[in-house]
């Protein structure tokens, strides 16, 4: 062990004397690890956000959303086609359906006192009924104020009330959204996700007046089932019913919709996110491998530059294993430095994204960095370093002392 | 007395493309423990080749090499490294210090490979550097020293593991005569006071004067008396000066 410590010192010295080149080599690994950490932390964060969202949606509900099941993810993130009046009617007609709540949301600017901030507004249709269903079945409750009863009254989420504006918003205050004055009737307790907590909820009619969205349509629909109805049976009923109206309207542009039970929703997003993570790890690993090749390359030049030193060390009693150790340690150090640098940069980016999300409520990305990610990144970069350094180190160890010493400089 | 180094019919043949170059041709010699031997000969006569084989840095193409009675051609790489580090000390013409570490660390390095504990090797290295008059230069990098000082550090490094044989290939070749003389005085001292074996390759008759035995090489063979029984050619100091 004693000698390993000495080899470590020599390796470190070697890295230091070729500072710039070592740094560039380290940079290759840094970029790879940085990619892994930042992308993984984003996708982890996405997973957390979506899981919260799903929990907020609650069980025993069915969602109808635009797009085929395979592109649920895109439509959730970026929106898509709208449900038409006939579609909503068709859903209502399906067996086992108790209530259908259509809803749409979009980002907008809201003014409170003299401050204008980005929030999201959300319309529910039918408004009164929605409030009933949401409060009874989805656990909506008021932190303050009362339920709205007039068209110019809205409900706002916790995040709008307490975080977005520099002054806290009290129930009964006035707020201006898209140039229209609203009274904040009530403030909701947290709904469990930041996205839901940074929305202003209002009557769909008012929403559509303000946004210009076509009256009677909705981006999504939540279906409340009749007592005792089976999720999967009702899902099929809704699909059949939608299919019929669609046939009737054949020829016009009829968008594809997916009918998804809450259980299925969790499954789909889970799988999609898993795939995304695998892809991310794949690409980032390629980046690290490229960095590793950089290490191999740099180590080979290092061995060539120091052939004479290797000869000297052998002449004064260094065994092949000692030379191998020195060069492996050097490569390992480069790898681990790259790992540390990448973890640091990745964490910084993650924090920046989080911070950006905090000041921009409609930016829903959050990041999560778990210890296993850091451990993985460090172990991975160290192993890549050693692996990349192995062949150059072996080449160094195998040099015949006389040839190494004779090297002409 | 058993010779510390013994070569039997050693050939070294270099393959240069299709042609072969025999740098050593059936050379045999014995060197006794405690001897001070100078190897002389024209450039290209095979002195360095011979020295490298004696120093276990290279193997002969043919023939046997014994160090302390053991056949080095039968040893494993790690045994050889062990032997080089412990039994032999090298001094080179171009000093060959490691440039990235300071003088003290350079002198400590051979002891690292022999697993001498840190404090012990530090103490020893400091003592030897003091002995060669470099106590003020210990933490300097080799690049900050003059040629003579560098060679003294290299010598200190060669002495570090208290080896039985010092092998020096033109140790004064890059130095002026005064500095060269100083280096030779140190080697002689080590030889006389500690009874160590010295093998020095040189072109310089004045340097060869320090030796007690002189081996003359020409075309990869020991000249004059290269009879099997008289592998080592003895010369008095007067003889050397007369025959260049
Ligand atoms: N690695 C090698 N490959 C091919 N030929 C070599 C090699 N090493 C030495 N030689 C040849 O072997 C012969 C002896 O070389 P060596 O270095 O032993 O000479 P030397 O006596 O030490 O000369 P000098 O006094 O100039 O140092 C020379 O002709 C040289 O060209
Ligand atoms: Mg030579």
Tab-separated table of N, CA, C and O in Angstrom, chain A residues 1-7 9-10 13-18 306 308-323 326 397 399-403 405-407 409, chain B residues 12 14 48-49 52 56-58 77-79 81-82 84-85 88 90 92 94 96-102 105-106 108-110 112-119 121 141 157 161:
chain	number	residue	atom	x	y	z
A	1	UNK	N	0.834	-1.213	0.000
A	1	UNK	CA	0.000	0.000	0.000
A	1	UNK	C	0.859	1.249	0.000
A	1	UNK	O	0.589	2.207	-0.691
A	2	UNK	N	1.893	1.173	0.818
A	2	UNK	CA	2.878	2.243	0.919
A	2	UNK	C	3.364	2.671	-0.473
A	2	UNK	O	3.358	3.842	-0.814
A	3	UNK	N	3.750	1.643	-1.272
A	3	UNK	CA	4.270	1.978	-2.596
A	3	UNK	C	3.160	2.503	-3.498
A	3	UNK	O	3.386	3.371	-4.328
A	4	UNK	N	1.928	1.985	-3.335
A	4	UNK	CA	0.814	2.486	-4.148
A	4	UNK	C	0.632	3.988	-3.927
A	4	UNK	O	0.357	4.742	-4.848
A	5	UNK	N	0.829	4.394	-2.657
A	5	UNK	CA	0.681	5.823	-2.356
A	5	UNK	C	1.730	6.625	-3.109
A	5	UNK	O	1.464	7.701	-3.637
A	6	UNK	N	2.924	6.060	-3.190
A	6	UNK	CA	4.018	6.729	-3.888
A	6	UNK	C	3.727	6.797	-5.389
A	6	UNK	O	3.952	7.808	-6.035
A	7	UNK	N	3.157	5.696	-5.928
A	7	UNK	CA	2.811	5.670	-7.349
A	7	UNK	C	1.745	6.716	-7.633
A	7	UNK	O	1.739	7.357	-8.673
A	9	UNK	N	1.374	9.486	-6.088
A	9	UNK	CA	2.050	10.794	-6.135
A	9	UNK	C	2.702	11.023	-7.491
A	9	UNK	O	2.596	12.097	-8.068
A	10	UNK	N	3.387	9.978	-7.975
A	10	UNK	CA	4.062	10.113	-9.268
A	10	UNK	C	3.037	10.376	-10.366
A	10	UNK	O	3.203	11.268	-11.201
A	13	UNK	N	1.822	13.854	-10.241
A	13	UNK	CA	2.871	14.732	-10.752
A	13	UNK	C	2.847	14.736	-12.288
A	13	UNK	O	2.947	15.760	-12.939
A	14	UNK	N	2.706	13.537	-12.850
A	14	UNK	CA	2.679	13.419	-14.309
A	14	UNK	C	1.520	14.203	-14.892
A	14	UNK	O	1.654	14.861	-15.919
A	15	UNK	N	0.360	14.088	-14.225
A	15	UNK	CA	-0.810	14.814	-14.713
A	15	UNK	C	-0.542	16.310	-14.652
A	15	UNK	O	-0.861	17.058	-15.568
A	16	UNK	N	0.083	16.724	-13.556
A	16	UNK	CA	0.329	18.154	-13.376
A	16	UNK	C	1.300	18.726	-14.396
A	16	UNK	O	1.132	19.853	-14.853
A	17	UNK	N	2.315	17.927	-14.765
A	17	UNK	CA	3.283	18.484	-15.705
A	17	UNK	C	2.684	18.639	-17.096
A	17	UNK	O	3.160	19.446	-17.874
A	18	UNK	N	1.642	17.863	-17.400
A	18	UNK	CA	1.017	18.048	-18.701
A	18	UNK	C	-0.370	18.638	-18.493
A	18	UNK	O	-1.369	18.135	-18.971
A	306	UNK	N	7.203	9.569	-22.141
A	306	UNK	CA	7.934	9.214	-20.938
A	306	UNK	C	8.634	7.870	-21.047
A	306	UNK	O	8.998	7.280	-20.039
A	308	UNK	N	11.555	7.179	-21.800
A	308	UNK	CA	12.852	7.222	-21.142
A	308	UNK	C	12.694	7.099	-19.622
A	308	UNK	O	13.413	6.360	-18.977
A	309	UNK	N	11.713	7.824	-19.087
A	309	UNK	CA	11.485	7.740	-17.639
A	309	UNK	C	11.130	6.324	-17.217
A	309	UNK	O	11.535	5.861	-16.139
A	310	UNK	N	10.352	5.670	-18.068
A	310	UNK	CA	9.976	4.289	-17.759
A	310	UNK	C	11.232	3.427	-17.704
A	310	UNK	O	11.425	2.624	-16.795
A	311	UNK	N	12.129	3.657	-18.694
A	311	UNK	CA	13.394	2.927	-18.705
A	311	UNK	C	14.199	3.181	-17.443
A	311	UNK	O	14.747	2.261	-16.837
A	312	UNK	N	14.246	4.448	-17.036
A	312	UNK	CA	14.996	4.792	-15.828
A	312	UNK	C	14.401	4.080	-14.618
A	312	UNK	O	15.115	3.465	-13.818
A	313	UNK	N	13.082	4.148	-14.507
A	313	UNK	CA	12.449	3.523	-13.350
A	313	UNK	C	12.704	2.029	-13.330
A	313	UNK	O	12.933	1.438	-12.282
A	314	UNK	N	12.684	1.421	-14.502
A	314	UNK	CA	12.962	-0.018	-14.547
A	314	UNK	C	14.406	-0.296	-14.138
A	314	UNK	O	14.680	-1.263	-13.441
A	315	UNK	N	15.329	0.572	-14.601
A	315	UNK	CA	16.731	0.368	-14.262
A	315	UNK	C	16.940	0.455	-12.759
A	315	UNK	O	17.762	-0.260	-12.201
A	316	UNK	N	16.197	1.312	-12.085
A	316	UNK	CA	16.409	1.438	-10.640
A	316	UNK	C	15.453	0.543	-9.852
A	316	UNK	O	15.241	0.744	-8.673
A	317	UNK	N	14.890	-0.445	-10.530
A	317	UNK	CA	14.208	-1.504	-9.787
A	317	UNK	C	12.701	-1.559	-9.876
A	317	UNK	O	12.071	-2.284	-9.121
A	318	UNK	N	12.085	-0.765	-10.778
A	318	UNK	CA	10.627	-0.824	-10.902
A	318	UNK	C	10.225	-2.082	-11.654
A	318	UNK	O	10.762	-2.379	-12.709
A	319	UNK	N	9.282	-2.814	-11.066
A	319	UNK	CA	8.772	-3.994	-11.767
A	319	UNK	C	7.729	-3.549	-12.782
A	319	UNK	O	7.192	-2.445	-12.689
A	320	UNK	N	7.417	-4.450	-13.697
A	320	UNK	CA	6.358	-4.160	-14.665
A	320	UNK	C	5.078	-3.739	-13.948
A	320	UNK	O	4.382	-2.827	-14.369
A	321	UNK	N	4.791	-4.433	-12.844
A	321	UNK	CA	3.543	-4.141	-12.129
A	321	UNK	C	3.548	-2.717	-11.589
A	321	UNK	O	2.511	-2.058	-11.551
A	322	UNK	N	4.727	-2.231	-11.190
A	322	UNK	CA	4.806	-0.865	-10.669
A	322	UNK	C	4.490	0.141	-11.776
A	322	UNK	O	3.724	1.087	-11.577
A	323	UNK	N	5.084	-0.085	-12.948
A	323	UNK	CA	4.839	0.820	-14.076
A	323	UNK	C	3.364	0.771	-14.460
A	323	UNK	O	2.719	1.800	-14.681
A	326	UNK	N	1.360	2.789	-11.975
A	326	UNK	CA	1.509	4.234	-12.116
A	326	UNK	C	0.620	4.752	-13.245
A	326	UNK	O	-0.125	5.722	-13.074
A	397	UNK	N	4.360	-0.909	-19.384
A	397	UNK	CA	4.945	-1.917	-18.507
A	397	UNK	C	5.798	-2.905	-19.299
A	397	UNK	O	6.796	-3.412	-18.813
A	399	UNK	N	7.586	-2.369	-21.973
A	399	UNK	CA	8.791	-1.830	-22.613
A	399	UNK	C	10.025	-2.517	-22.052
A	399	UNK	O	10.146	-2.708	-20.848
A	400	UNK	N	10.931	-2.868	-22.945
A	400	UNK	CA	12.180	-3.453	-22.456
A	400	UNK	C	13.050	-2.315	-21.942
A	400	UNK	O	13.189	-1.288	-22.602
A	401	UNK	N	13.646	-2.493	-20.769
A	401	UNK	CA	14.382	-1.380	-20.161
A	401	UNK	C	15.433	-0.798	-21.087
A	401	UNK	O	15.572	0.413	-21.182
A	402	UNK	N	16.142	-1.662	-21.789
A	402	UNK	CA	17.224	-1.145	-22.618
A	402	UNK	C	16.681	-0.301	-23.777
A	402	UNK	O	17.215	0.761	-24.095
A	403	UNK	N	15.574	-0.745	-24.367
A	403	UNK	CA	14.980	0.028	-25.463
A	403	UNK	C	14.461	1.363	-24.954
A	403	UNK	O	14.603	2.397	-25.606
A	405	UNK	N	15.484	3.037	-22.361
A	405	UNK	CA	16.581	3.942	-21.997
A	405	UNK	C	17.277	4.513	-23.219
A	405	UNK	O	17.747	5.630	-23.222
A	406	UNK	N	17.326	3.688	-24.275
A	406	UNK	CA	18.049	4.071	-25.458
A	406	UNK	C	17.301	5.121	-26.269
A	406	UNK	O	17.853	5.715	-27.181
A	407	UNK	N	16.008	5.299	-25.902
A	407	UNK	CA	15.168	6.166	-26.714
A	407	UNK	C	15.849	7.511	-26.963
A	407	UNK	O	16.369	8.149	-26.058
A	409	UNK	N	16.074	11.290	-27.824
A	409	UNK	CA	15.207	12.457	-27.645
A	409	UNK	C	15.737	13.652	-28.399
A	409	UNK	O	16.912	13.936	-28.328
B	12	UNK	N	25.608	-10.826	-28.846
B	12	UNK	CA	24.428	-9.977	-29.002
B	12	UNK	C	24.332	-9.636	-30.475
B	12	UNK	O	25.237	-9.015	-31.043
B	14	UNK	N	22.051	-7.857	-33.367
B	14	UNK	CA	20.905	-6.999	-33.692
B	14	UNK	C	20.435	-7.302	-35.087
B	14	UNK	O	21.237	-7.466	-36.008
B	48	UNK	N	28.506	-0.277	-24.499
B	48	UNK	CA	27.197	-0.072	-23.867
B	48	UNK	C	26.369	-1.349	-23.930
B	48	UNK	O	25.673	-1.696	-22.972
B	49	UNK	N	26.490	-2.042	-25.059
B	49	UNK	CA	25.759	-3.300	-25.196
B	49	UNK	C	26.171	-4.259	-24.089
B	49	UNK	O	25.327	-4.869	-23.429
B	52	UNK	N	24.878	-3.047	-20.669
B	52	UNK	CA	23.444	-3.287	-20.497
B	52	UNK	C	23.158	-4.739	-20.130
B	52	UNK	O	22.254	-5.030	-19.352
B	56	UNK	N	21.667	-6.303	-16.429
B	56	UNK	CA	20.366	-6.986	-16.513
B	56	UNK	C	19.313	-6.109	-17.182
B	56	UNK	O	18.114	-6.240	-16.917
B	57	UNK	N	19.744	-5.153	-18.000
B	57	UNK	CA	18.770	-4.338	-18.721
B	57	UNK	C	18.451	-4.990	-20.059
B	57	UNK	O	17.492	-4.639	-20.718
B	58	UNK	N	19.297	-5.921	-20.472
B	58	UNK	CA	19.138	-6.536	-21.782
B	58	UNK	C	19.617	-7.989	-21.692
B	58	UNK	O	20.375	-8.348	-20.789
B	77	UNK	N	10.764	-11.477	-15.086
B	77	UNK	CA	10.908	-10.031	-15.188
B	77	UNK	C	10.952	-9.392	-13.807
B	77	UNK	O	11.759	-8.503	-13.548
B	78	UNK	N	10.081	-9.858	-12.910
B	78	UNK	CA	10.012	-9.179	-11.615
B	78	UNK	C	11.222	-9.535	-10.749
B	78	UNK	O	11.700	-8.720	-9.972
B	79	UNK	N	11.748	-10.762	-10.937
B	79	UNK	CA	12.976	-11.104	-10.206
B	79	UNK	C	14.126	-10.215	-10.668
B	79	UNK	O	14.919	-9.737	-9.865
B	81	UNK	N	13.914	-7.213	-12.014
B	81	UNK	CA	13.713	-5.847	-11.536
B	81	UNK	C	14.168	-5.736	-10.086
B	81	UNK	O	14.844	-4.775	-9.696
B	82	UNK	N	13.827	-6.750	-9.306
B	82	UNK	CA	14.216	-6.802	-7.901
B	82	UNK	C	15.742	-6.762	-7.783
B	82	UNK	O	16.315	-6.005	-7.010
B	84	UNK	N	17.968	-5.771	-10.092
B	84	UNK	CA	18.507	-4.483	-10.543
B	84	UNK	C	18.412	-3.451	-9.443
B	84	UNK	O	19.336	-2.690	-9.188
B	85	UNK	N	17.271	-3.428	-8.792
B	85	UNK	CA	17.041	-2.404	-7.774
B	85	UNK	C	17.902	-2.603	-6.543
B	85	UNK	O	18.283	-1.642	-5.880
B	88	UNK	N	22.248	-3.737	-8.030
B	88	UNK	CA	22.939	-2.858	-8.970
B	88	UNK	C	22.538	-1.396	-8.766
B	88	UNK	O	21.413	-1.100	-8.377
B	90	UNK	N	22.857	2.284	-11.053
B	90	UNK	CA	23.245	2.782	-12.377
B	90	UNK	C	23.585	4.265	-12.355
B	90	UNK	O	22.890	5.064	-11.730
B	92	UNK	N	24.309	7.101	-15.406
B	92	UNK	CA	24.306	7.218	-16.867
B	92	UNK	C	25.020	8.484	-17.318
B	92	UNK	O	25.165	9.434	-16.550
B	94	UNK	N	23.810	10.657	-19.443
B	94	UNK	CA	22.863	11.803	-19.461
B	94	UNK	C	22.114	11.951	-18.142
B	94	UNK	O	20.974	12.419	-18.118
B	96	UNK	N	19.891	11.060	-16.407
B	96	UNK	CA	18.641	10.303	-16.318
B	96	UNK	C	17.921	10.425	-14.980
B	96	UNK	O	17.491	9.438	-14.403
B	97	UNK	N	17.779	11.662	-14.506
B	97	UNK	CA	16.937	11.862	-13.323
B	97	UNK	C	15.499	12.026	-13.810
B	97	UNK	O	15.268	12.431	-14.944
B	98	UNK	N	14.540	11.701	-12.960
B	98	UNK	CA	13.150	11.944	-13.349
B	98	UNK	C	12.871	13.435	-13.213
B	98	UNK	O	13.106	14.018	-12.155
B	99	UNK	N	12.393	14.076	-14.264
B	99	UNK	CA	12.290	15.536	-14.272
B	99	UNK	C	11.166	16.102	-13.397
B	99	UNK	O	11.232	17.245	-12.980
B	100	UNK	N	10.145	15.289	-13.121
B	100	UNK	CA	8.976	15.855	-12.431
B	100	UNK	C	9.069	15.829	-10.920
B	100	UNK	O	8.194	16.339	-10.238
B	101	UNK	N	10.096	15.178	-10.412
B	101	UNK	CA	10.192	15.105	-8.954
B	101	UNK	C	11.523	15.702	-8.507
B	101	UNK	O	12.475	15.785	-9.292
B	102	UNK	N	11.581	16.141	-7.260
B	102	UNK	CA	12.789	16.831	-6.824
B	102	UNK	C	13.914	15.841	-6.524
B	102	UNK	O	13.737	14.623	-6.609
B	105	UNK	N	13.375	13.216	-3.816
B	105	UNK	CA	12.448	12.167	-4.261
B	105	UNK	C	13.096	11.241	-5.283
B	105	UNK	O	12.829	10.047	-5.299
B	106	UNK	N	13.968	11.821	-6.109
B	106	UNK	CA	14.700	11.000	-7.067
B	106	UNK	C	15.563	9.973	-6.350
B	106	UNK	O	15.630	8.817	-6.752
B	108	UNK	N	15.050	8.907	-3.373
B	108	UNK	CA	14.200	7.996	-2.601
B	108	UNK	C	13.558	6.910	-3.472
B	108	UNK	O	13.189	5.850	-2.979
B	109	UNK	N	13.421	7.219	-4.757
B	109	UNK	CA	12.637	6.334	-5.628
B	109	UNK	C	13.105	4.868	-5.664
B	109	UNK	O	12.281	3.962	-5.551
B	110	UNK	N	14.413	4.605	-5.794
B	110	UNK	CA	14.821	3.189	-5.812
B	110	UNK	C	14.387	2.467	-4.540
B	110	UNK	O	14.095	1.281	-4.571
B	112	UNK	N	11.658	3.180	-2.889
B	112	UNK	CA	10.214	2.922	-3.007
B	112	UNK	C	10.009	1.540	-3.614
B	112	UNK	O	9.206	0.748	-3.126
B	113	UNK	N	10.777	1.265	-4.678
B	113	UNK	CA	10.592	-0.015	-5.364
B	113	UNK	C	11.059	-1.195	-4.509
B	113	UNK	O	10.696	-2.326	-4.763
B	114	UNK	N	11.877	-0.915	-3.499
B	114	UNK	CA	12.276	-1.979	-2.569
B	114	UNK	C	11.410	-1.961	-1.308
B	114	UNK	O	11.719	-2.624	-0.334
B	115	UNK	N	10.373	-1.171	-1.339
B	115	UNK	CA	9.423	-1.084	-0.223
B	115	UNK	C	10.067	-0.679	1.104
B	115	UNK	O	9.726	-1.190	2.166
B	116	UNK	N	11.008	0.232	1.040
B	116	UNK	CA	11.569	0.787	2.269
B	116	UNK	C	10.541	1.785	2.808
B	116	UNK	O	10.011	2.586	2.042
B	117	UNK	N	10.236	1.735	4.103
B	117	UNK	CA	9.243	2.662	4.661
B	117	UNK	C	9.642	4.117	4.458
B	117	UNK	O	10.826	4.444	4.411
B	118	UNK	N	8.655	4.974	4.390
B	118	UNK	CA	8.863	6.368	4.007
B	118	UNK	C	9.942	7.081	4.830
B	118	UNK	O	10.881	7.648	4.274
B	119	UNK	N	9.797	7.048	6.140
B	119	UNK	CA	10.736	7.818	6.966
B	119	UNK	C	12.161	7.319	6.798
B	119	UNK	O	13.102	8.113	6.702
B	121	UNK	N	13.447	5.818	4.189
B	121	UNK	CA	14.060	6.160	2.901
B	121	UNK	C	14.364	7.647	2.818
B	121	UNK	O	15.319	8.066	2.192
B	141	UNK	N	14.252	20.889	-8.243
B	141	UNK	CA	13.970	20.008	-9.372
B	141	UNK	C	15.277	19.788	-10.130
B	141	UNK	O	16.138	20.671	-10.146
B	157	UNK	N	21.443	8.492	-6.060
B	157	UNK	CA	20.353	7.559	-6.335
B	157	UNK	C	20.901	6.138	-6.530
B	157	UNK	O	20.319	5.165	-6.052
B	161	UNK	N	20.144	2.088	-2.493
B	161	UNK	CA	19.826	0.780	-1.919
B	161	UNK	C	21.074	0.018	-1.483
B	161	UNK	O	21.021	-1.189	-1.277
